[in-house]
Short mmCIF file of C-alpha atoms in Angstrom, two decimals:
data_model
loop_
_atom_site.label_atom_id
_atom_site.label_comp_id
_atom_site.label_asym_id
_atom_site.label_seq_id
_atom_site.Cartn_x
_atom_site.Cartn_y
_atom_site.Cartn_z
CA MET G 5 0.00 0.00 0.00
CA SER G 6 1.49 3.31 -0.99
CA HIS G 7 1.62 5.94 1.71
CA ASP G 8 -0.49 8.48 -0.22
CA THR G 9 -3.48 6.08 -0.46
CA ARG G 10 -3.36 4.85 3.16
CA PRO G 11 -5.31 7.60 4.97
CA ARG G 12 -8.55 7.37 2.97
CA GLY G 13 -9.00 3.63 3.31
CA GLY G 14 -7.68 3.83 6.83
CA PHE G 15 -10.25 6.39 8.00
CA GLY G 16 -13.11 4.34 6.54
CA MET G 17 -11.79 1.21 8.25
CA LEU G 18 -11.37 3.09 11.52
CA MET G 19 -14.99 4.32 11.43
CA ARG G 20 -16.29 0.88 10.46
CA SER G 21 -14.18 -0.76 13.15
CA LEU G 22 -16.54 0.94 15.64
CA LEU G 23 -19.25 -1.38 14.26
CA ILE G 24 -17.05 -4.48 14.08
CA GLN G 25 -19.12 -6.25 16.74
CA GLY G 26 -22.44 -5.22 15.12
CA ALA G 27 -23.24 -8.74 13.98
CA TRP G 28 -21.20 -10.71 16.54
CA ASN G 29 -22.43 -14.30 16.41
CA TYR G 30 -21.48 -17.79 17.59
CA ARG G 31 -20.74 -19.05 14.05
CA THR G 32 -18.19 -16.58 12.68
CA MET G 33 -17.83 -14.40 15.84
CA LEU G 34 -16.24 -11.16 14.55
CA GLY G 35 -15.88 -12.60 11.01
CA SER G 36 -18.59 -10.69 9.17
CA GLY G 37 -17.80 -7.52 11.14
CA PHE G 38 -14.19 -7.88 10.12
CA ALA G 39 -15.12 -8.08 6.44
CA PHE G 40 -17.51 -5.13 6.92
CA ALA G 41 -14.73 -3.02 8.44
CA LEU G 42 -12.22 -4.07 5.79
CA LEU G 43 -14.54 -3.10 2.90
CA PRO G 44 -13.09 0.39 2.26
CA ALA G 45 -9.66 -1.15 1.65
CA LEU G 46 -11.05 -4.05 -0.34
CA LYS G 47 -13.11 -1.72 -2.55
CA ARG G 48 -10.01 0.33 -3.31
CA LEU G 49 -8.12 -2.81 -4.28
CA TYR G 50 -10.84 -4.82 -6.10
CA GLY G 51 -13.36 -2.10 -6.96
CA ASN G 52 -13.04 -2.75 -10.68
CA ASP G 53 -13.53 -6.49 -10.39
CA PRO G 54 -16.83 -7.43 -8.66
CA ASN G 55 -15.99 -11.15 -8.62
CA ALA G 56 -12.59 -10.58 -6.99
CA LEU G 57 -14.24 -8.23 -4.48
CA ALA G 58 -16.91 -10.84 -3.64
CA ARG G 59 -14.26 -13.53 -3.20
CA ALA G 60 -12.24 -11.24 -0.88
CA ILE G 61 -15.35 -10.43 1.19
CA GLU G 62 -16.14 -14.14 1.44
CA ARG G 63 -12.58 -14.91 2.61
CA HIS G 64 -12.63 -12.20 5.26
CA SER G 65 -16.11 -13.11 6.52
CA GLU G 66 -14.75 -16.41 7.78
CA HIS G 67 -14.44 -17.09 11.51
CA PHE G 68 -12.36 -14.48 13.34
CA ASN G 69 -12.21 -13.15 16.84
CA ALA G 70 -10.17 -10.50 18.62
CA HIS G 71 -10.66 -7.79 21.20
CA PRO G 72 -12.71 -5.08 19.42
CA TYR G 73 -10.21 -2.33 20.32
CA LEU G 74 -7.24 -4.31 18.99
CA ALA G 75 -9.02 -5.69 15.90
CA PRO G 76 -7.85 -2.59 13.93
CA ILE G 77 -4.29 -3.97 14.22
CA ALA G 78 -5.40 -7.06 12.25
CA LEU G 79 -7.53 -4.91 9.92
CA GLY G 80 -4.58 -2.69 9.04
CA ALA G 81 -2.13 -5.57 8.65
CA ILE G 82 -4.47 -7.56 6.43
CA ALA G 83 -5.31 -4.50 4.30
CA ARG G 84 -1.57 -4.11 3.85
CA LEU G 85 -1.10 -7.80 2.95
CA GLU G 86 -3.99 -7.61 0.45
CA SER G 87 -2.50 -4.52 -1.09
CA ASP G 88 0.93 -6.20 -1.31
CA GLN G 89 -0.84 -9.02 -3.18
CA VAL G 90 0.28 -11.66 -0.72
CA ASP G 91 -1.27 -15.06 -1.56
CA VAL G 92 -4.63 -15.99 -0.09
CA GLU G 93 -3.38 -18.91 1.99
CA THR G 94 -0.71 -16.79 3.70
CA ILE G 95 -3.28 -14.14 4.58
CA ARG G 96 -5.59 -16.84 5.95
CA ARG G 97 -2.81 -18.27 8.12
CA PHE G 98 -1.88 -14.76 9.29
CA ARG G 99 -5.53 -14.12 10.28
CA THR G 100 -5.64 -17.33 12.26
CA ALA G 101 -2.31 -16.58 13.93
CA VAL G 102 -3.18 -13.09 15.18
CA ARG G 103 -6.71 -13.67 16.49
CA GLY G 104 -5.68 -15.44 19.74
CA PRO G 105 -3.05 -12.94 20.88
CA LEU G 106 -5.20 -9.94 19.97
CA GLY G 107 -8.07 -11.38 21.99
CA GLY G 108 -6.04 -12.29 25.08
CA LEU G 109 -3.98 -9.11 25.05
CA GLY G 110 -7.07 -6.91 24.70
CA ASP G 111 -8.92 -8.70 27.49
CA THR G 112 -5.93 -8.25 29.83
CA LEU G 113 -5.13 -4.67 28.91
CA VAL G 114 -8.62 -3.23 28.44
CA TRP G 115 -11.27 -5.30 30.21
CA ALA G 116 -9.16 -6.44 33.16
CA THR G 117 -7.09 -3.27 33.69
CA TRP G 118 -7.98 -0.04 31.84
CA LEU G 119 -11.76 -0.22 32.31
CA PRO G 120 -11.64 -1.15 36.03
CA LEU G 121 -8.96 1.49 36.63
CA VAL G 122 -11.03 4.30 35.11
CA ALA G 123 -14.25 2.99 36.70
CA VAL G 124 -12.64 2.72 40.16
CA CYS G 125 -11.17 6.26 39.90
CA SER G 126 -14.60 7.60 38.80
CA LEU G 127 -16.29 5.86 41.73
CA VAL G 128 -13.69 7.41 44.05
CA LEU G 129 -14.63 10.84 42.64
CA TYR G 130 -18.29 10.06 43.33
CA TRP G 131 -17.57 9.01 46.92
CA PHE G 132 -15.43 12.11 47.42
CA GLY G 133 -18.47 14.22 46.59
CA VAL G 134 -17.80 15.29 42.97
CA PRO G 135 -21.14 16.09 41.22
CA GLY G 136 -22.62 13.29 39.11
CA TRP G 137 -22.09 15.05 35.77
CA GLY G 138 -18.41 15.60 36.65
CA VAL G 139 -17.96 11.92 37.54
CA VAL G 140 -19.59 10.76 34.30
CA LEU G 141 -17.69 13.28 32.18
CA ALA G 142 -14.37 12.24 33.74
CA PHE G 143 -15.13 8.56 33.14
CA VAL G 144 -16.24 8.96 29.52
CA LEU G 145 -13.41 11.32 28.55
CA VAL G 146 -10.52 9.50 30.22
CA TYR G 147 -11.70 6.02 29.23
CA ASN G 148 -12.18 6.94 25.60
CA VAL G 149 -8.85 8.73 25.27
CA GLY G 150 -7.35 5.29 25.90
CA HIS G 151 -9.96 3.45 23.87
CA LEU G 152 -9.82 5.58 20.72
CA GLY G 153 -6.08 6.03 21.05
CA LEU G 154 -5.67 2.27 21.01
CA ARG G 155 -7.88 1.88 17.93
CA VAL G 156 -6.11 4.62 15.94
CA TRP G 157 -2.62 3.44 16.96
CA GLY G 158 -3.52 -0.19 16.20
CA LEU G 159 -4.78 0.55 12.71
CA TRP G 160 -1.73 2.69 11.94
CA LEU G 161 0.57 -0.04 13.28
CA GLY G 162 -1.14 -2.71 11.17
CA LEU G 163 -1.07 -0.61 7.98
CA ASP G 164 2.55 0.26 8.56
CA ALA G 165 3.89 -3.13 9.63
CA GLY G 166 1.82 -5.58 7.57
CA ARG G 167 3.06 -9.10 8.21
CA ASP G 168 5.68 -7.78 10.67
CA VAL G 169 2.97 -6.63 13.03
CA GLY G 170 3.73 -9.50 15.44
CA ALA G 171 7.33 -8.37 15.89
CA ARG G 172 6.26 -4.74 16.31
CA LEU G 173 3.66 -5.75 18.92
CA THR G 174 6.29 -7.76 20.79
CA ALA G 175 8.56 -4.71 20.81
CA VAL G 176 5.78 -2.46 22.17
CA ASP G 177 4.89 -5.12 24.81
CA LEU G 178 1.30 -4.11 25.55
CA GLY G 179 1.24 -6.76 28.27
CA SER G 180 3.76 -4.73 30.27
CA TRP G 181 1.40 -1.72 30.05
CA ALA G 182 -1.27 -3.83 31.70
CA ARG G 183 1.13 -4.84 34.45
CA ARG G 184 2.20 -1.22 34.99
CA LEU G 185 -1.43 -0.11 35.36
CA GLN G 186 -2.23 -2.79 37.92
CA GLY G 187 -0.35 -0.98 40.73
CA PRO G 188 -2.40 2.24 40.39
CA LEU G 189 -5.54 0.08 40.09
CA VAL G 190 -4.78 -1.66 43.43
CA ILE G 191 -4.23 1.75 45.09
CA GLY G 192 -7.46 3.04 43.54
CA LEU G 193 -9.31 -0.03 44.77
CA GLY G 194 -7.97 0.59 48.28
CA VAL G 195 -9.04 4.26 48.14
CA LEU G 196 -12.49 3.21 46.93
CA CYS G 197 -12.88 0.68 49.78
CA GLY G 198 -11.80 3.35 52.28
CA ALA G 199 -14.20 5.88 50.78
CA VAL G 200 -17.18 3.49 50.81
CA LEU G 201 -16.33 2.75 54.42
CA SER G 202 -15.95 6.29 55.75
CA ALA G 203 -17.67 8.76 53.41
CA PRO G 204 -20.85 10.49 54.62
CA GLY G 205 -23.64 8.02 53.92
CA GLY G 206 -21.09 5.19 53.69
CA LEU G 207 -20.89 2.02 55.74
CA SER G 208 -19.49 3.57 58.93
CA SER G 209 -22.43 5.97 59.14
CA ILE G 210 -24.84 3.02 59.10
CA GLY G 211 -23.11 1.20 61.93
CA PRO G 212 -20.03 -0.91 62.73
CA ALA G 213 -21.93 -4.18 62.24
CA TRP G 214 -22.47 -3.32 58.57
CA SER G 215 -18.78 -2.50 58.15
CA ALA G 216 -17.88 -5.89 59.66
CA LEU G 217 -20.35 -7.69 57.39
CA ALA G 218 -18.94 -5.85 54.37
CA ALA G 219 -15.40 -6.89 55.42
CA VAL G 220 -16.53 -10.54 55.54
CA ALA G 221 -18.15 -10.17 52.13
CA PHE G 222 -14.94 -8.60 50.77
CA VAL G 223 -12.92 -11.58 52.03
CA LEU G 224 -15.44 -13.97 50.44
CA GLY G 225 -14.86 -12.27 47.09
CA LEU G 226 -11.10 -12.24 47.65
CA VAL G 227 -11.03 -15.97 48.35
CA GLY G 228 -13.74 -17.16 45.98
CA GLY G 229 -12.92 -14.99 42.98
CA HIS G 230 -15.48 -14.82 40.16
CA ARG G 231 -17.31 -17.92 41.45
CA ALA G 232 -18.57 -15.75 44.32
CA TRP G 233 -20.14 -13.03 42.15
CA ARG G 234 -23.45 -14.57 41.13
CA PRO G 235 -24.26 -16.13 44.53
CA ALA G 236 -23.45 -12.77 46.19
CA ALA G 237 -25.66 -10.80 43.77
CA MET G 238 -28.50 -13.29 44.15
CA ALA G 239 -28.12 -13.27 47.95
CA THR G 240 -28.42 -9.46 47.86
CA VAL G 241 -31.54 -9.66 45.69
CA GLY G 242 -32.91 -12.37 48.02
CA ALA G 243 -32.31 -10.23 51.11
CA ILE G 244 -34.02 -7.18 49.53
CA ALA G 245 -36.93 -9.40 48.38
CA PHE G 246 -37.22 -10.81 51.89
CA ILE G 247 -37.42 -7.32 53.38
CA GLY G 248 -40.10 -6.38 50.87
CA LEU G 249 -42.10 -9.53 51.56
CA TRP G 250 -41.80 -8.93 55.30
CA GLY G 251 -43.28 -5.47 54.78
CA ILE G 252 -46.24 -6.87 52.83
CA LEU G 253 -46.99 -9.64 55.35
CA SER G 254 -46.54 -7.57 58.52
CA MET V 16 -46.26 5.32 28.26
CA THR V 17 -44.05 8.13 26.89
CA GLU V 18 -41.75 7.76 29.87
CA LEU V 19 -41.60 3.98 29.34
CA LEU V 20 -40.70 4.56 25.70
CA ARG V 21 -37.99 7.01 26.75
CA PHE V 22 -36.40 4.37 28.97
CA GLY V 23 -36.84 1.86 26.14
CA VAL V 24 -34.96 4.06 23.65
CA LEU V 25 -32.26 4.72 26.20
CA GLY V 26 -31.97 1.01 27.02
CA GLY V 27 -31.76 0.18 23.30
CA LEU V 28 -29.06 2.77 22.57
CA LEU V 29 -26.97 2.00 25.65
CA GLY V 30 -27.35 -1.74 25.03
CA LEU V 31 -25.90 -1.21 21.54
CA ASP V 32 -22.92 0.59 23.03
CA GLY V 33 -22.22 -2.34 25.30
CA THR V 34 -22.17 -5.03 22.68
CA ALA V 35 -22.39 -3.87 19.07
CA VAL V 36 -21.59 -0.22 18.38
CA GLY V 37 -18.52 1.64 19.50
CA GLN V 38 -18.17 0.25 23.01
CA PHE V 39 -17.46 3.72 24.36
CA MET V 40 -18.64 2.29 27.71
CA MET V 41 -21.56 4.71 27.95
CA SER V 42 -23.25 1.42 28.84
CA ARG V 43 -21.42 1.12 32.16
CA PRO V 44 -23.91 1.40 35.05
CA LEU V 45 -22.31 4.62 36.34
CA VAL V 46 -22.88 6.42 33.03
CA ALA V 47 -26.13 4.67 32.08
CA GLY V 48 -27.55 5.35 35.55
CA TRP V 49 -26.77 9.07 35.42
CA LEU V 50 -28.07 9.38 31.84
CA SER V 51 -31.32 7.58 32.77
CA GLY V 52 -31.76 9.80 35.80
CA TRP V 53 -31.03 12.90 33.74
CA ALA V 54 -33.57 11.82 31.10
CA ALA V 55 -36.18 11.42 33.84
CA GLY V 56 -35.29 14.67 35.58
CA ALA V 57 -33.55 12.97 38.53
CA PRO V 58 -29.80 12.87 37.79
CA GLY V 59 -28.93 12.63 41.50
CA LEU V 60 -31.00 9.46 41.90
CA GLY V 61 -29.51 8.16 38.64
CA ILE V 62 -25.89 8.56 39.74
CA THR V 63 -26.65 7.06 43.18
CA ILE V 64 -28.14 3.92 41.63
CA GLY V 65 -25.52 3.86 38.87
CA ALA V 66 -22.66 4.03 41.40
CA ILE V 67 -24.07 1.16 43.48
CA LEU V 68 -24.59 -0.99 40.37
CA GLU V 69 -21.10 -0.08 39.14
CA LEU V 70 -19.71 -1.43 42.43
CA PHE V 71 -21.54 -4.71 41.79
CA LEU V 72 -20.56 -4.93 38.13
CA LEU V 73 -16.91 -3.77 38.44
CA VAL V 74 -15.83 -7.30 37.61
CA SER V 75 -18.31 -7.84 34.77
CA PHE V 76 -16.99 -7.08 31.29
CA PRO V 77 -18.27 -7.75 27.75
CA THR V 78 -15.58 -10.35 26.98
CA GLY V 79 -16.07 -12.12 23.64
CA GLY V 80 -18.77 -14.78 23.75
CA ALA V 81 -19.04 -14.92 27.55
CA ARG V 82 -22.44 -14.51 29.18
CA PHE V 83 -22.37 -11.43 31.40
CA PRO V 84 -25.01 -9.32 33.19
CA GLU V 85 -25.88 -6.37 30.97
CA GLY V 86 -24.93 -3.27 32.94
CA SER V 87 -26.83 -0.80 30.79
CA THR V 88 -30.10 -2.70 31.15
CA ALA V 89 -29.53 -3.09 34.87
CA ALA V 90 -28.99 0.67 35.30
CA VAL V 91 -31.77 1.88 32.98
CA VAL V 92 -34.30 -0.48 34.57
CA ALA V 93 -33.21 0.31 38.15
CA VAL V 94 -33.45 4.06 37.61
CA GLY V 95 -36.68 3.73 35.60
CA VAL V 96 -38.22 1.73 38.43
CA ALA V 97 -37.06 4.07 41.21
CA VAL V 98 -38.03 7.44 39.68
CA PRO V 99 -41.74 7.61 40.67
CA PHE V 100 -41.19 6.32 44.22
CA ASP V 101 -39.80 8.02 47.30
CA GLY V 102 -40.24 5.32 49.96
CA SER V 103 -37.41 4.13 52.16
CA GLY V 104 -36.89 0.98 50.09
CA ALA V 105 -37.11 2.51 46.61
CA VAL V 106 -33.37 2.58 45.87
CA ALA V 107 -32.64 -0.85 47.32
CA ALA V 108 -35.59 -2.55 45.62
CA SER V 109 -34.84 -0.93 42.28
CA VAL V 110 -31.15 -1.91 42.46
CA ALA V 111 -32.26 -5.48 43.21
CA MET V 112 -34.58 -5.32 40.18
CA GLY V 113 -31.67 -3.95 38.14
CA LEU V 114 -29.44 -6.86 39.17
CA VAL V 115 -32.10 -9.37 38.16
CA TRP V 116 -32.89 -7.60 34.90
CA GLY V 117 -29.20 -7.25 34.07
CA GLU V 118 -29.13 -11.06 33.97
CA VAL V 119 -32.22 -11.05 31.73
CA GLY V 120 -30.42 -8.53 29.50
CA GLY V 121 -27.35 -10.81 29.41
CA TRP V 122 -29.51 -13.74 28.39
CA SER V 123 -31.15 -11.65 25.66
CA VAL V 124 -27.66 -10.73 24.30
CA THR V 125 -26.92 -14.46 24.00
CA MET V 126 -30.20 -14.93 22.10
CA GLN V 127 -29.43 -11.95 19.87
CA ARG V 128 -26.08 -13.47 18.98
CA ARG V 129 -27.78 -16.72 18.03
CA VAL V 130 -30.13 -14.75 15.77
CA ASN V 131 -27.08 -12.97 14.28
CA SER V 132 -25.69 -16.38 13.28
CA ARG V 133 -28.63 -16.68 10.89
CA LEU V 134 -28.51 -13.05 9.74
CA VAL V 135 -24.89 -12.94 8.54
CA PRO V 136 -24.47 -14.13 4.94
CA THR V 137 -22.23 -17.06 4.09
CA GLY V 138 -20.29 -18.11 0.99
CA VAL V 139 -21.13 -16.37 -2.27
CA ALA V 140 -24.01 -14.55 -0.58
CA SER V 141 -21.51 -12.47 1.37
CA ARG V 142 -21.27 -9.69 -1.19
CA THR V 143 -20.94 -6.00 -0.43
CA GLY V 144 -24.65 -5.16 -0.24
CA SER V 145 -25.84 -8.20 1.63
CA LEU V 146 -22.99 -7.92 4.18
CA GLY V 147 -23.87 -4.29 4.91
CA ARG V 148 -27.61 -5.05 5.10
CA ALA V 149 -27.05 -8.00 7.44
CA HIS V 150 -24.84 -5.85 9.65
CA LEU V 151 -27.43 -3.07 9.79
CA LEU V 152 -30.24 -5.55 10.45
CA ALA V 153 -28.28 -7.12 13.32
CA ILE V 154 -27.72 -3.67 14.86
CA VAL V 155 -31.38 -2.67 14.49
CA THR V 156 -32.61 -5.91 16.05
CA ASP V 157 -30.07 -5.51 18.86
CA PHE V 158 -31.44 -1.99 19.51
CA LEU V 159 -34.99 -3.37 19.60
CA ARG V 160 -33.87 -6.14 21.95
CA GLY V 161 -32.38 -3.65 24.38
CA ALA V 162 -35.42 -1.37 24.14
CA VAL V 163 -38.00 -4.13 24.72
CA VAL V 164 -36.04 -5.72 27.57
CA SER V 165 -35.66 -2.33 29.27
CA MET V 166 -39.32 -1.33 28.85
CA VAL V 167 -40.59 -4.70 30.16
CA GLY V 168 -38.17 -4.44 33.10
CA VAL V 169 -39.26 -0.92 34.03
CA ALA V 170 -42.97 -1.81 33.73
CA LEU V 171 -42.65 -4.99 35.82
CA GLY V 172 -40.39 -3.33 38.40
CA ARG V 173 -42.76 -0.39 38.88
CA ALA V 174 -45.69 -2.75 39.35
CA GLY V 175 -43.73 -4.69 41.97
CA LEU V 176 -42.33 -1.64 43.78
CA GLY V 177 -45.82 -0.10 43.82
CA VAL V 178 -46.90 -2.97 46.07
CA VAL V 179 -44.00 -2.84 48.55
CA ASP V 180 -42.88 0.83 48.57
CA ALA V 181 -45.41 2.14 51.08
CA ARG V 182 -44.96 -0.90 53.36
CA TRP V 183 -41.16 -1.03 53.39
CA PRO V 184 -40.46 -2.18 56.98
CA VAL V 185 -36.87 -1.05 57.56
CA ASP V 186 -34.89 2.17 57.65
CA PRO V 187 -33.24 3.23 54.32
CA SER V 188 -29.82 2.81 55.94
CA VAL V 189 -30.49 -0.91 56.51
CA SER V 190 -31.47 -1.39 52.86
CA THR V 191 -28.35 0.51 51.77
CA GLY V 192 -26.25 -1.61 54.12
CA VAL V 193 -27.48 -4.78 52.44
CA LEU V 194 -26.47 -3.36 49.04
CA TYR V 195 -22.99 -2.35 50.22
CA VAL V 196 -22.36 -5.75 51.77
CA GLY V 197 -23.33 -7.43 48.48
CA ALA V 198 -21.16 -5.01 46.48
CA ALA V 199 -18.17 -5.62 48.77
CA VAL V 200 -17.90 -9.12 47.26
CA SER V 201 -17.14 -7.55 43.84
CA LEU V 202 -14.40 -5.37 45.36
CA GLY V 203 -12.85 -8.50 46.88
CA ILE V 204 -13.06 -10.28 43.50
CA LEU V 205 -11.24 -7.36 41.84
CA LEU V 206 -8.38 -7.58 44.34
CA HIS V 207 -8.33 -11.36 43.78
CA ASP V 208 -7.95 -10.70 40.00
CA LEU V 209 -5.09 -8.31 40.68
CA GLY V 210 -3.02 -10.86 42.53
CA GLY V 211 -4.70 -11.15 45.94
CA PHE V 212 -4.18 -9.41 49.26
CA ARG V 213 -0.82 -10.98 50.18
CA ARG V 214 0.85 -9.86 46.96
CA ARG V 215 -0.79 -6.42 46.89
CA ARG V 216 -1.20 -5.64 50.58
CA ILE V 217 1.11 -2.61 50.77
CA LEU V 218 -0.47 -0.71 47.88
CA PHE V 219 -3.98 -1.74 48.92
CA VAL V 220 -3.56 -0.69 52.57
CA LEU V 221 -1.96 2.61 51.49
CA GLY V 222 -4.98 3.29 49.28
CA LEU V 223 -7.38 2.21 52.00
CA ALA V 224 -5.83 4.63 54.49
CA PHE V 225 -6.00 7.47 51.98
CA GLY V 226 -9.60 6.61 51.13
CA ILE V 227 -10.67 6.61 54.80
CA VAL V 228 -8.97 9.94 55.52
CA GLY V 229 -9.82 11.50 52.16
CA ALA V 230 -13.54 10.72 52.22
CA ARG V 231 -13.83 12.27 55.68
CA PHE V 232 -11.76 15.39 55.27
CA LEU V 233 -11.56 16.27 51.57
#
């Protein structure tokens, strides 16, 4: 792909990548969304040959999965491979090779670190008495600087590196970014726990027994991990339902 | 009915953000709760409910094909249920309804994705036009899914809360206490995910001390 043609196809792919999960399904997962997002590049390459375009769409609609924010890396790299006229089988193997790492890396970096970090900090703002609109604005702005930055950078990296995207990703080491963010997230989590405990209207204002119960519940989550979530949520719903029923019957 | 429709549209749009369009995380309970409250003229109630639900759903993310409670539906329904009531149990009961309906929303996302399997074209049918149409159709049906699930949740929740609101037997602080105890499990799970207390104790305790002092004096 020549540098002067990259931005137009790239912008279209970037915009369409926002809809990449639009038709997420259990058969092809992101497959059809991937082809949908790749269309601007494919049209530029095969626009004069409807059959070649249809075959390319068919190829790229096959099963694919990745984290939606990191999928632009694969989009850019594959657009570059298509434009370099790399053979179909190599592109298919490349697609298969990148989907696992892009999924795992995205889940670790975004869902398990960036999102909780921004959410925890926003909740801290709320508990520290910042007005609701300020909390929401801070969350949306900060979160999406990271989100959109990742999408733009990923697409640029893919378009630039093509088949070398793996080596470039290894050099950047996104996994280390996740590890670096975990320290601030732990501090933020501690601040949030302290704020829920001692803020006006928090647990300590209700009574020490509630603080003790919350500490026990915290330890349950700490020990049980994700297995504890659903039982805890359902126990909460059950307790609230019991109180309501008690009110009706008494 | 207009108010129900408003919550339906909001539920549909925010549901799309969570799964299909953009994923700007406007669908997180904190944002969805405030937006729902703002749309109903009660942003303070919205952020209160959104913050409590966010505590619960801090460890729930839209990962790939996993089944997860839908935070946007939970928040829209909880706020939609709570708005007309001012009894001592309104917030607690509506958050409970939100938690239940978030699971219903999660189930409906799974169903939507099964429907999408039939909508997306295969083989030679996957040409430019049909691919775009299938994509658009999947997004529209996903919007309708979110809207219907939210409207049904708000309608059912209001009917239920109408029965118990005036007879709520305990002080609001007790109801809130129950919610915080339930939410504390999620905070524990998050620390578990980050390596556990033993590995992270210094940073966690430092944060805890700052949180206790900060929330009192800042």
